Short mmCIF file of C-alpha atoms in Angstrom, two decimals:
data_model
loop_
_atom_site.label_atom_id
_atom_site.label_comp_id
_atom_site.label_asym_id
_atom_site.label_seq_id
_atom_site.Cartn_x
_atom_site.Cartn_y
_atom_site.Cartn_z
CA MET Y 1 -8.50 -2.02 -32.13
CA SER Y 2 -6.21 0.44 -33.83
CA SER Y 3 -2.72 -0.49 -34.98
CA ILE Y 4 0.24 1.31 -36.48
CA PRO Y 5 1.73 0.74 -39.95
CA SER Y 6 4.70 -1.60 -40.09
CA PRO Y 7 6.78 -2.90 -42.96
CA ASP Y 8 7.28 -6.15 -41.06
CA SER Y 9 4.03 -7.64 -42.32
CA PRO Y 10 2.26 -7.74 -45.67
CA SER Y 11 -0.78 -6.06 -44.17
CA GLY Y 12 1.36 -3.14 -43.05
CA SER Y 13 0.19 -3.56 -39.45
CA PRO Y 14 2.22 -4.80 -36.46
CA PRO Y 15 0.73 -7.20 -33.91
CA VAL Y 16 -1.40 -5.37 -31.33
CA VAL Y 17 -0.81 -6.77 -27.84
CA GLU Y 18 -3.11 -6.39 -24.87
CA LEU Y 19 -1.15 -6.41 -21.65
CA ALA Y 20 -4.00 -7.23 -19.25
CA PRO Y 21 -4.41 -10.85 -20.48
CA LEU Y 22 -0.67 -11.41 -20.06
CA VAL Y 23 -0.84 -10.31 -16.46
CA GLU Y 24 -4.00 -12.33 -15.79
CA LYS Y 25 -2.55 -15.56 -17.19
CA GLN Y 26 0.88 -15.41 -15.58
CA GLN Y 27 1.80 -18.51 -13.62
CA GLY Y 28 4.71 -16.93 -11.78
CA ARG Y 29 8.30 -16.22 -12.74
CA ARG Y 30 11.22 -15.08 -10.66
CA ALA Y 31 11.21 -11.67 -12.32
CA TRP Y 32 7.63 -11.02 -11.17
CA TYR Y 33 8.52 -12.04 -7.63
CA ARG Y 34 11.49 -9.69 -7.78
CA VAL Y 35 9.10 -6.80 -8.46
CA PHE Y 36 7.09 -7.59 -5.34
CA ALA Y 37 10.24 -8.22 -3.27
CA VAL Y 38 11.57 -4.74 -4.07
CA CYS Y 39 8.16 -3.20 -3.27
CA CYS Y 40 8.17 -5.09 0.02
CA LEU Y 41 11.66 -3.74 0.82
CA ILE Y 42 10.46 -0.20 0.11
CA THR Y 43 7.43 -0.52 2.37
CA PHE Y 44 9.54 -2.17 5.11
CA LEU Y 45 11.83 0.84 5.22
CA ASP Y 46 8.85 3.18 4.98
CA GLY Y 47 7.24 1.51 7.98
CA PHE Y 48 10.47 1.49 9.98
CA ASP Y 49 11.34 5.12 9.24
CA PHE Y 50 7.85 6.37 10.03
CA GLN Y 51 7.02 4.34 13.13
CA ILE Y 52 10.42 4.57 14.81
CA LEU Y 53 9.20 7.82 16.37
CA SER Y 54 6.91 5.83 18.70
CA PHE Y 55 9.86 3.75 19.96
CA THR Y 56 12.10 6.76 20.57
CA ALA Y 57 9.36 9.01 22.00
CA THR Y 58 10.48 8.40 25.60
CA TYR Y 59 14.03 9.52 24.81
CA LEU Y 60 12.87 12.54 22.79
CA ARG Y 61 10.57 13.60 25.60
CA GLY Y 62 13.47 13.49 28.05
CA ASP Y 63 16.02 15.26 25.84
CA PHE Y 64 13.64 18.01 24.65
CA SER Y 65 11.40 18.22 27.77
CA LEU Y 66 8.20 17.50 25.82
CA SER Y 67 4.67 17.00 27.15
CA ASP Y 68 2.35 14.24 25.92
CA THR Y 69 0.49 16.78 23.81
CA GLN Y 70 3.75 17.98 22.22
CA LEU Y 71 4.68 14.39 21.42
CA GLY Y 72 1.24 13.81 19.91
CA THR Y 73 1.60 17.01 17.87
CA LEU Y 74 4.99 15.82 16.58
CA GLY Y 75 3.34 12.63 15.37
CA THR Y 76 0.52 14.64 13.81
CA VAL Y 77 2.95 16.90 11.91
CA GLY Y 78 4.58 13.85 10.36
CA LEU Y 79 1.19 12.54 9.31
CA PHE Y 80 0.29 15.90 7.80
CA GLY Y 81 3.46 15.58 5.74
CA THR Y 82 2.31 12.16 4.52
CA LEU Y 83 -1.05 13.65 3.55
CA VAL Y 84 0.55 16.34 1.38
CA GLY Y 85 3.17 13.97 0.03
CA GLY Y 86 0.62 11.33 -0.91
CA LEU Y 87 -1.38 13.81 -3.01
CA CYS Y 88 1.69 15.30 -4.72
CA MET Y 89 3.41 12.00 -5.42
CA GLY Y 90 0.18 10.35 -6.55
CA TYR Y 91 -0.19 13.09 -9.15
CA LEU Y 92 3.42 12.65 -10.27
CA GLY Y 93 2.94 8.88 -10.38
CA ASP Y 94 0.12 9.22 -12.91
CA ARG Y 95 2.04 11.86 -14.91
CA LEU Y 96 5.72 10.87 -14.82
CA GLY Y 97 5.46 7.21 -13.92
CA ARG Y 98 5.49 4.95 -10.88
CA LYS Y 99 9.21 4.18 -10.83
CA PRO Y 100 10.74 7.71 -11.02
CA SER Y 101 8.31 8.90 -8.35
CA ILE Y 102 9.25 5.96 -6.09
CA VAL Y 103 12.95 6.74 -6.58
CA LEU Y 104 12.35 10.36 -5.55
CA CYS Y 105 10.43 9.30 -2.44
CA VAL Y 106 13.00 6.76 -1.24
CA ALA Y 107 15.85 9.23 -1.72
CA GLY Y 108 13.85 11.95 0.04
CA PHE Y 109 12.93 10.08 3.19
CA GLY Y 110 16.43 8.59 3.41
CA ILE Y 111 18.07 12.03 3.37
CA PHE Y 112 15.67 13.66 5.82
CA MET Y 113 15.77 10.72 8.25
CA LEU Y 114 19.50 11.41 8.52
CA GLY Y 115 18.68 15.07 9.07
CA PHE Y 116 16.27 14.22 11.92
CA ALA Y 117 19.16 12.67 13.85
CA GLY Y 118 20.85 16.09 13.89
CA ALA Y 119 17.85 18.07 15.20
CA GLU Y 120 18.71 20.43 18.09
CA THR Y 121 15.33 22.00 18.96
CA TYR Y 122 11.67 21.05 19.01
CA GLY Y 123 11.17 23.32 15.98
CA HIS Y 124 13.82 21.35 14.09
CA LEU Y 125 12.05 18.10 14.98
CA MET Y 126 8.74 19.47 13.68
CA ALA Y 127 10.17 20.72 10.36
CA LEU Y 128 12.22 17.58 9.65
CA ARG Y 129 9.36 15.29 10.62
CA PHE Y 130 7.05 17.06 8.18
CA ILE Y 131 9.51 16.85 5.27
CA SER Y 132 10.42 13.22 5.85
CA GLY Y 133 6.69 12.46 6.20
CA PHE Y 134 6.11 14.09 2.80
CA PHE Y 135 8.26 11.45 1.09
CA LEU Y 136 7.20 8.60 3.40
CA GLY Y 137 3.55 9.23 2.54
CA GLY Y 138 4.21 9.37 -1.19
CA VAL Y 139 5.81 5.97 -1.59
CA LEU Y 140 2.91 3.82 -0.32
CA PRO Y 141 0.21 4.64 -2.92
CA LEU Y 142 2.84 4.38 -5.67
CA SER Y 143 3.82 0.91 -4.48
CA TRP Y 144 0.16 -0.12 -4.34
CA ALA Y 145 -0.40 1.11 -7.89
CA LEU Y 146 2.65 -0.72 -9.24
CA ALA Y 147 1.77 -3.95 -7.44
CA ALA Y 148 -1.85 -3.79 -8.63
CA GLU Y 149 -0.73 -3.39 -12.25
CA TYR Y 150 1.61 -6.40 -12.12
CA ALA Y 151 -0.74 -8.71 -10.20
CA PRO Y 152 -3.62 -10.74 -11.69
CA LYS Y 153 -7.07 -9.85 -10.38
CA ARG Y 154 -7.42 -13.22 -8.68
CA ALA Y 155 -4.53 -12.35 -6.34
CA ARG Y 156 -4.39 -8.55 -6.49
CA VAL Y 157 -5.47 -7.91 -2.91
CA THR Y 158 -3.08 -10.59 -1.67
CA ALA Y 159 -0.20 -9.06 -3.62
CA ILE Y 160 -0.81 -5.62 -2.12
CA SER Y 161 -1.24 -7.17 1.34
CA VAL Y 162 2.14 -8.89 0.99
CA ILE Y 163 3.95 -5.64 0.31
CA MET Y 164 2.01 -3.97 3.14
CA VAL Y 165 3.20 -6.73 5.46
CA GLY Y 166 6.61 -5.25 4.72
CA TYR Y 167 5.34 -1.95 6.15
CA THR Y 168 3.98 -3.65 9.27
CA LEU Y 169 7.16 -5.65 9.85
CA GLY Y 170 9.24 -2.53 9.29
CA GLY Y 171 7.30 -0.80 12.03
CA ALA Y 172 7.68 -3.85 14.29
CA ALA Y 173 11.44 -3.93 13.69
CA GLY Y 174 11.70 -0.51 15.32
CA GLY Y 175 11.28 -2.08 18.78
CA PRO Y 176 14.14 -4.62 18.71
CA ILE Y 177 16.44 -2.29 16.76
CA SER Y 178 15.87 0.61 19.17
CA ASN Y 179 16.52 -1.76 22.09
CA LEU Y 180 19.77 -2.77 20.42
CA LEU Y 181 21.08 0.64 19.38
CA VAL Y 182 19.70 3.32 21.69
CA PRO Y 183 21.27 2.26 25.03
CA GLY Y 184 24.79 2.42 23.63
CA HIS Y 185 24.52 5.00 20.84
CA GLY Y 186 21.56 7.26 21.67
CA TRP Y 187 18.20 7.75 20.00
CA GLN Y 188 19.91 9.37 16.99
CA SER Y 189 21.43 6.02 15.99
CA VAL Y 190 18.14 4.45 14.84
CA TYR Y 191 17.38 7.43 12.58
CA ILE Y 192 20.87 7.21 11.09
CA ALA Y 193 20.38 3.47 10.52
CA GLY Y 194 17.02 4.08 8.85
CA GLY Y 195 18.37 6.85 6.63
CA VAL Y 196 21.44 4.91 5.50
CA CYS Y 197 19.45 1.74 4.74
CA SER Y 198 16.89 3.77 2.79
CA LEU Y 199 19.57 5.33 0.61
CA LEU Y 200 21.16 1.92 0.04
CA ALA Y 201 17.75 0.61 -1.07
CA LEU Y 202 17.97 2.90 -4.09
CA VAL Y 203 20.28 0.32 -5.70
CA PRO Y 204 17.66 -2.49 -6.03
CA VAL Y 205 14.96 0.09 -6.82
CA LEU Y 206 16.95 1.49 -9.74
CA TYR Y 207 18.15 -1.86 -11.09
CA PHE Y 208 15.33 -4.32 -10.37
CA LEU Y 209 12.08 -2.33 -10.19
CA PRO Y 210 10.46 -1.94 -13.63
CA GLU Y 211 8.06 0.77 -14.65
CA SER Y 212 4.45 -0.33 -14.96
CA VAL Y 213 3.94 -1.58 -18.52
CA LYS Y 214 0.23 -0.79 -18.29
CA PHE Y 215 1.07 2.81 -17.36
CA LEU Y 216 3.48 3.12 -20.30
CA ALA Y 217 0.88 1.74 -22.72
CA GLN Y 218 -1.84 3.97 -21.32
CA ARG Y 219 0.26 7.13 -21.61
CA GLY Y 220 1.11 6.30 -25.25
CA ARG Y 221 4.43 8.16 -25.47
CA PRO Y 222 6.50 7.79 -28.66
CA ASP Y 223 8.99 5.37 -27.07
CA ALA Y 224 6.38 3.43 -25.09
CA ASP Y 225 6.40 0.30 -27.27
CA ARG Y 226 10.19 0.08 -27.17
CA ARG Y 227 10.28 0.47 -23.38
CA ILE Y 228 7.50 -2.06 -22.84
CA ALA Y 229 9.22 -4.57 -25.11
CA ALA Y 230 12.46 -4.15 -23.16
CA ILE Y 231 10.70 -4.67 -19.83
CA LEU Y 232 8.82 -7.77 -21.01
CA THR Y 233 11.99 -9.23 -22.48
CA ARG Y 234 13.72 -8.73 -19.14
CA LEU Y 235 10.79 -10.26 -17.26
CA TRP Y 236 10.68 -13.21 -19.67
CA PRO Y 237 14.33 -13.77 -20.69
CA GLY Y 238 14.96 -15.97 -23.70
CA GLN Y 239 11.54 -15.31 -25.24
CA PRO Y 240 11.86 -12.33 -27.57
CA VAL Y 241 9.00 -9.95 -28.17
CA ALA Y 242 7.40 -10.10 -31.61
CA PRO Y 243 9.03 -7.45 -33.83
CA GLY Y 244 7.09 -4.21 -34.16
CA ALA Y 245 4.54 -5.10 -31.48
CA HIS Y 246 2.23 -2.29 -30.42
CA PHE Y 247 1.04 -2.51 -26.80
CA VAL Y 248 -2.26 -1.41 -25.29
CA PRO Y 249 -3.34 -1.75 -21.63
CA GLY Y 250 -6.24 -4.12 -22.26
CA ASP Y 251 -7.99 -2.98 -19.08
CA PRO Y 252 -11.34 -1.19 -19.26
CA GLN Y 253 -10.71 2.58 -19.27
CA PRO Y 254 -14.04 4.33 -18.60
CA ALA Y 255 -14.71 7.51 -20.51
CA THR Y 256 -15.31 9.24 -17.16
CA THR Y 257 -11.57 8.96 -16.38
CA ALA Y 258 -10.27 10.26 -19.71
CA GLY Y 259 -8.28 13.50 -19.93
CA LYS Y 260 -6.51 15.47 -17.23
CA PHE Y 261 -7.04 14.24 -13.69
CA THR Y 262 -9.35 16.08 -11.34
CA PRO Y 263 -10.61 14.79 -7.96
CA ALA Y 264 -14.16 14.76 -9.38
CA LYS Y 265 -13.19 11.70 -11.47
CA LEU Y 266 -12.97 9.69 -8.26
CA PHE Y 267 -16.74 10.11 -7.83
CA ARG Y 268 -18.00 9.29 -11.32
CA GLY Y 269 -19.79 6.18 -12.44
CA SER Y 270 -19.53 3.23 -10.04
CA LEU Y 271 -16.95 5.17 -8.01
CA ALA Y 272 -19.69 7.52 -6.76
CA ARG Y 273 -20.61 4.90 -4.16
CA ILE Y 274 -17.21 3.30 -3.61
CA THR Y 275 -15.00 6.34 -3.00
CA PRO Y 276 -16.96 7.96 -0.11
CA LEU Y 277 -17.24 4.63 1.74
CA LEU Y 278 -13.56 3.85 1.14
CA TRP Y 279 -12.47 7.26 2.40
CA LEU Y 280 -14.59 7.09 5.56
CA VAL Y 281 -13.59 3.57 6.57
CA TYR Y 282 -9.95 4.25 5.79
CA LEU Y 283 -10.05 7.48 7.84
CA LEU Y 284 -11.46 5.72 10.91
CA SER Y 285 -9.06 2.80 10.57
CA SER Y 286 -6.10 5.16 10.34
CA ALA Y 287 -7.18 7.12 13.43
CA LEU Y 288 -7.34 3.88 15.38
CA ILE Y 289 -4.15 2.29 14.12
CA TYR Y 290 -2.00 5.39 14.50
CA PHE Y 291 -3.27 5.89 18.03
CA MET Y 292 -2.11 2.35 18.74
CA VAL Y 293 1.19 2.71 16.87
CA PHE Y 294 2.16 5.97 18.55
CA TRP Y 295 0.91 5.46 22.10
CA THR Y 296 1.10 1.69 22.71
CA PRO Y 297 4.83 1.69 23.65
CA LEU Y 298 4.26 4.54 26.12
CA ILE Y 299 1.05 2.99 27.48
CA ASN Y 300 2.95 -0.26 27.98
CA GLU Y 301 5.47 1.65 30.10
CA ARG Y 302 2.65 3.16 32.17
CA MET Y 303 1.35 -0.34 32.78
CA GLY Y 304 4.64 -1.05 34.59
CA PHE Y 305 6.75 -2.56 31.81
CA SER Y 306 10.31 -1.42 31.18
CA VAL Y 307 11.15 0.59 28.07
CA SER Y 308 12.72 -2.49 26.49
CA ALA Y 309 9.79 -4.78 27.42
CA ALA Y 310 7.27 -2.17 26.21
CA ALA Y 311 8.97 -1.96 22.82
CA THR Y 312 9.08 -5.77 22.56
CA ILE Y 313 5.35 -6.06 23.32
CA ALA Y 314 4.55 -3.44 20.69
CA ALA Y 315 6.73 -5.26 18.14
CA ALA Y 316 5.06 -8.62 18.90
CA ALA Y 317 1.66 -6.98 18.44
CA SER Y 318 2.75 -5.65 15.04
CA VAL Y 319 3.93 -9.10 13.94
CA ALA Y 320 0.56 -10.54 14.96
CA GLY Y 321 -1.06 -7.82 12.87
CA ALA Y 322 1.05 -8.79 9.85
CA VAL Y 323 -0.15 -12.39 10.14
CA ALA Y 324 -3.75 -11.17 10.28
CA GLN Y 325 -3.20 -9.03 7.16
CA LEU Y 326 -2.08 -12.04 5.15
CA ALA Y 327 -4.90 -14.20 6.49
CA ILE Y 328 -7.64 -11.74 5.56
CA SER Y 329 -6.25 -10.94 2.10
CA ARG Y 330 -7.19 -14.28 0.55
CA PHE Y 331 -10.76 -13.90 1.80
CA VAL Y 332 -10.94 -10.38 0.32
CA ASP Y 333 -9.70 -11.64 -3.06
CA ARG Y 334 -12.38 -14.32 -3.16
CA LYS Y 335 -15.25 -13.05 -1.03
CA GLY Y 336 -14.92 -9.28 -1.36
CA VAL Y 337 -14.61 -6.25 0.88
CA GLY Y 338 -17.36 -7.37 3.25
CA SER Y 339 -15.11 -10.13 4.62
CA ILE Y 340 -12.87 -7.49 6.24
CA LEU Y 341 -15.55 -6.42 8.72
CA TRP Y 342 -14.83 -9.35 11.04
CA MET Y 343 -11.49 -7.79 11.92
CA PRO Y 344 -12.78 -4.45 13.30
CA LEU Y 345 -15.65 -6.32 14.99
CA MET Y 346 -13.17 -8.35 17.02
CA ALA Y 347 -10.96 -5.29 17.51
CA SER Y 348 -13.84 -3.38 19.15
CA LEU Y 349 -14.29 -6.17 21.71
CA ALA Y 350 -10.58 -6.16 22.51
CA MET Y 351 -10.49 -2.36 22.84
CA LEU Y 352 -13.48 -2.40 25.22
CA THR Y 353 -11.80 -5.10 27.28
CA LEU Y 354 -8.78 -2.85 27.68
CA GLY Y 355 -10.90 0.21 28.37
CA LEU Y 356 -13.51 -1.13 30.80
CA GLY Y 357 -11.51 -3.82 32.58
CA SER Y 358 -8.39 -3.82 34.75
CA PRO Y 359 -6.36 -6.66 33.27
CA GLY Y 360 -3.26 -7.91 35.02
CA PRO Y 361 0.11 -7.91 33.22
CA VAL Y 362 -0.33 -11.31 31.52
CA LEU Y 363 -3.93 -10.69 30.43
CA TYR Y 364 -3.00 -7.17 29.32
CA ILE Y 365 -0.25 -8.52 27.03
CA CYS Y 366 -2.64 -11.08 25.50
CA VAL Y 367 -5.41 -8.53 24.92
CA ILE Y 368 -3.16 -5.77 23.57
CA ILE Y 369 -1.59 -8.20 21.09
CA SER Y 370 -5.06 -9.44 20.07
CA ALA Y 371 -6.30 -5.87 19.65
CA LYS Y 372 -3.32 -4.94 17.49
CA MET Y 373 -3.72 -8.13 15.45
CA PHE Y 374 -7.35 -7.38 14.57
CA ILE Y 375 -6.73 -3.66 14.06
CA ASN Y 376 -3.75 -4.28 11.77
CA GLY Y 377 -5.58 -7.05 9.95
CA GLY Y 378 -8.53 -4.79 9.19
CA HIS Y 379 -6.30 -1.88 8.26
CA GLY Y 380 -4.23 -4.09 5.97
CA GLY Y 381 -7.37 -5.32 4.24
CA ILE Y 382 -8.58 -1.75 3.70
CA THR Y 383 -5.15 -0.65 2.47
CA SER Y 384 -4.99 -3.51 -0.01
CA ILE Y 385 -8.23 -2.45 -1.73
CA ALA Y 386 -7.47 1.29 -1.82
CA GLY Y 387 -6.16 1.24 -5.38
CA THR Y 388 -8.00 -1.74 -6.83
CA PHE Y 389 -11.24 0.08 -7.70
CA TYR Y 390 -9.57 2.67 -9.94
CA PRO Y 391 -8.52 2.19 -13.60
CA THR Y 392 -4.88 2.49 -14.68
CA SER Y 393 -5.21 6.10 -15.84
CA ILE Y 394 -6.10 7.34 -12.34
CA ARG Y 395 -4.94 4.46 -10.10
CA ALA Y 396 -2.03 6.27 -8.43
CA ASN Y 397 -4.21 9.33 -7.84
CA GLY Y 398 -7.06 7.20 -6.52
CA ALA Y 399 -4.81 5.36 -4.08
CA ALA Y 400 -3.05 8.60 -3.11
CA TRP Y 401 -6.28 10.47 -2.37
CA ALA Y 402 -7.63 7.59 -0.30
CA SER Y 403 -4.35 7.41 1.60
CA SER Y 404 -4.15 11.17 2.11
CA VAL Y 405 -7.75 11.52 3.26
CA ALA Y 406 -7.04 8.71 5.70
CA LYS Y 407 -4.16 10.75 7.07
CA VAL Y 408 -6.72 13.18 8.50
CA GLY Y 409 -7.79 10.34 10.78
CA ALA Y 410 -4.18 9.34 11.30
CA MET Y 411 -3.36 12.89 12.45
CA ILE Y 412 -6.30 12.90 14.84
CA GLY Y 413 -5.30 9.56 16.38
CA PRO Y 414 -1.94 10.46 18.03
CA TRP Y 415 -3.10 13.99 18.88
CA LEU Y 416 -6.41 12.90 20.44
CA GLY Y 417 -4.63 10.16 22.34
CA GLY Y 418 -2.31 12.75 23.90
CA VAL Y 419 -5.22 15.04 24.75
CA LEU Y 420 -7.18 12.20 26.41
CA LEU Y 421 -4.17 11.12 28.43
CA ASP Y 422 -3.33 14.69 29.48
CA ALA Y 423 -6.99 15.24 30.44
CA GLY Y 424 -6.70 12.54 33.09
CA LEU Y 425 -8.94 9.93 31.47
CA GLY Y 426 -6.13 7.42 31.68
CA THR Y 427 -5.36 4.53 29.39
CA GLY Y 428 -8.77 2.93 30.03
CA GLY Y 429 -10.62 6.04 28.91
CA ALA Y 430 -8.47 6.35 25.80
CA PHE Y 431 -9.07 2.73 24.76
CA THR Y 432 -12.82 3.09 25.37
CA ALA Y 433 -13.05 6.28 23.29
CA PHE Y 434 -11.20 4.73 20.36
CA ALA Y 435 -13.37 1.59 20.46
CA VAL Y 436 -16.01 3.66 18.62
CA CYS Y 437 -13.88 3.61 15.45
CA PRO Y 438 -14.06 -0.14 14.70
CA VAL Y 439 -17.79 -0.24 15.50
CA VAL Y 440 -18.55 2.34 12.80
CA MET Y 441 -16.10 0.61 10.43
CA VAL Y 442 -18.17 -2.58 10.58
CA VAL Y 443 -21.22 -0.74 9.25
CA LEU Y 444 -19.25 1.01 6.49
CA LEU Y 445 -17.52 -2.20 5.34
CA PHE Y 446 -20.87 -3.98 5.14
CA ALA Y 447 -22.21 -1.20 2.88
CA MET Y 448 -19.05 -1.23 0.80
CA GLY Y 449 -19.29 -4.99 0.34
CA ARG Y 450 -22.83 -4.62 -0.98
CA ALA Y 451 -21.68 -1.91 -3.38
CA GLN Y 452 -18.85 -4.11 -4.66
CA LYS Y 453 -21.21 -7.00 -5.37
CA SER Y 454 -23.28 -4.73 -7.61
CA LEU Y 455 -20.31 -3.90 -9.89
CA SER Y 456 -20.32 -5.40 -13.38
CA PRO Y 457 -17.65 -8.09 -13.92
CA ASP Y 458 -15.52 -5.92 -16.24
CA THR Y 459 -15.32 -3.05 -13.73
CA GLU Y 460 -12.13 -2.50 -11.74
CA GLY Y 461 -12.57 -3.85 -8.23
CA ALA Y 462 -15.37 -6.27 -9.15
CA LEU Y 463 -15.27 -9.67 -7.48
CA PHE Y 464 -13.19 -12.26 -9.31
CA ASP Y 465 -15.41 -15.28 -9.81
CA GLY Y 466 -12.86 -17.63 -11.35
CA THR Y 467 -14.48 -17.60 -14.80
CA ALA Y 468 -12.73 -14.59 -16.32
CA HIS Y 469 -10.76 -16.70 -18.75
CA ALA Y 470 -13.06 -19.63 -19.24
CA THR Y 471 -14.68 -18.08 -22.26
CA ASP Y 472 -11.66 -16.41 -23.79
CA PRO Y 473 -11.47 -17.00 -27.53
CA PRO Y 474 -8.63 -19.18 -28.82
CA ALA Y 475 -5.40 -17.23 -29.19
CA PRO Y 476 -4.33 -16.75 -32.81
CA GLN Y 477 -1.02 -18.14 -33.94
CA PRO Y 478 1.78 -15.64 -34.67
CA ALA Y 479 1.07 -14.22 -38.10
CA PRO Y 480 1.78 -11.05 -40.10
CA THR Y 481 -1.64 -9.71 -39.06
CA PRO Y 482 -2.74 -7.97 -35.87
CA ALA Y 483 -2.47 -10.48 -33.04
CA GLY Y 484 -5.20 -11.19 -30.55
CA PRO Y 485 -5.14 -10.46 -26.86
CA GLY Y 486 -2.15 -11.95 -25.09
CA ALA Y 487 -0.03 -12.76 -28.16
CA VAL Y 488 3.26 -11.05 -27.46
CA LEU Y 489 6.21 -13.37 -27.46
CA THR Y 490 7.61 -15.46 -30.23
CA GLY Y 491 8.32 -19.11 -29.65
CA PRO Y 492 6.84 -21.44 -27.01
CA GLN Y 493 5.30 -19.62 -24.05
CA PRO Y 494 2.85 -21.97 -22.34
CA ASP Y 495 2.84 -20.20 -19.01
CA VAL Y 496 2.07 -16.64 -20.10
CA THR Y 497 -0.11 -16.77 -23.24
CA PRO Y 498 -3.65 -18.08 -23.75
CA ALA Y 499 -3.93 -21.73 -24.67
CA PRO Y 500 -5.66 -22.69 -27.95
CA GLN Y 501 -8.51 -24.23 -25.93
CA PRO Y 502 -10.56 -22.54 -23.23
CA GLN Y 503 -8.94 -22.91 -19.85
CA PRO Y 504 -10.80 -24.94 -17.20
CA ARG Y 505 -12.89 -23.08 -14.67
CA GLU Y 506 -11.04 -22.40 -11.43
CA PRO Y 507 -12.66 -23.99 -8.39
CA GLN Y 508 -14.75 -21.72 -6.24
CA SER Y 509 -13.67 -21.29 -2.64
#
């Protein structure tokens, strides 16, 4: 491994530090949890700001005299904005950095959420929804990339699932908050609340969210070592970084991803099988979940529930989905992508029950919550793996392209739901038609699980078998020669650096 000359050691070389082993061997510190807490806050606001449209749709339809198809088109325009925003911000995330791109996104959707509250025509709603969607769509893949680069492989899917639970809970919060604010202050009040809270969230983002150290090391800018040292010192206070340390990512960086990014890199090497399957399953999942997100509150009303009760049912279904996301994530970390397929399998049965049966109010509530739980659980599992198969150099772009391609399905979902309802098929026909999505997803996830099992252990996205560190060589003691992997801090550091002896094998689940 190359090093740079340094007068701090007789050999003229500073210690060379691999960042990946540090991340893999972390045992948990408050600073790491703060990173994930801020990401969770960002995704909570993202989910609230985006999904609040479904809870205010009834009021918008009345004030602007909109048809179901116009409402569905409004939802589709916002999703088209997320598609464009995801691609643009993913590119910026791999060029400028994760943090500055996240700051831009949060500021953008905060400002344009406030603008949406002042819309006076349907054209205004369409334009503002597109622009706010641009920034809302950009922040998710950036958050996934940052979380993936600060989480060890053994818990990477779980870490991303946790921050995506923030998104789900943010969407669920739209129901109770709209019930609280809209009757007394109008539908505009929830958009003002979302915009103000988003702008206030810039404070913890700016002060507590670090840039990805792996990204800084991979880009290799002149001040990269200084910035990485400052971040690590802040994450591990009281344990100074070895003077003159030179940092490298330590993750495998395939030659197929070197150089300027092009979409073709997402289909090279092992990604040739993974990317198409990921895109297809994510597209179908998004079509299904955004149909449910957008139309469930209105369908609840058509089933005879009040506006307030309909919003509460939708919120409860979202909370159930968040629980399912967390439950499936640990299986995905240990058993792989194939373990997700049980969620869409159960979702298809629930959707067919809603479509082919005539459930009474109590049974309807139970089935709709179950359907949303399994749909959200499967979608959360798919979301959590979207960026894990791509190396650091193209991770933000990989996650962004997967997310943006999925938005094609997400745009079809609300629009097709409106068309089916306007065509007279009713809620039963709409649920039956969308039950096709989870059935196909089961087949795709099975194929994707087989492809993941064939990946070599050192490939991004390969299954973690608990033995990654069992054969690590002993870590060298601090010395005026290039240090081995993981040697970064001076002084005692038992919880973040390799032990002199091989670590015991983790138990298999």
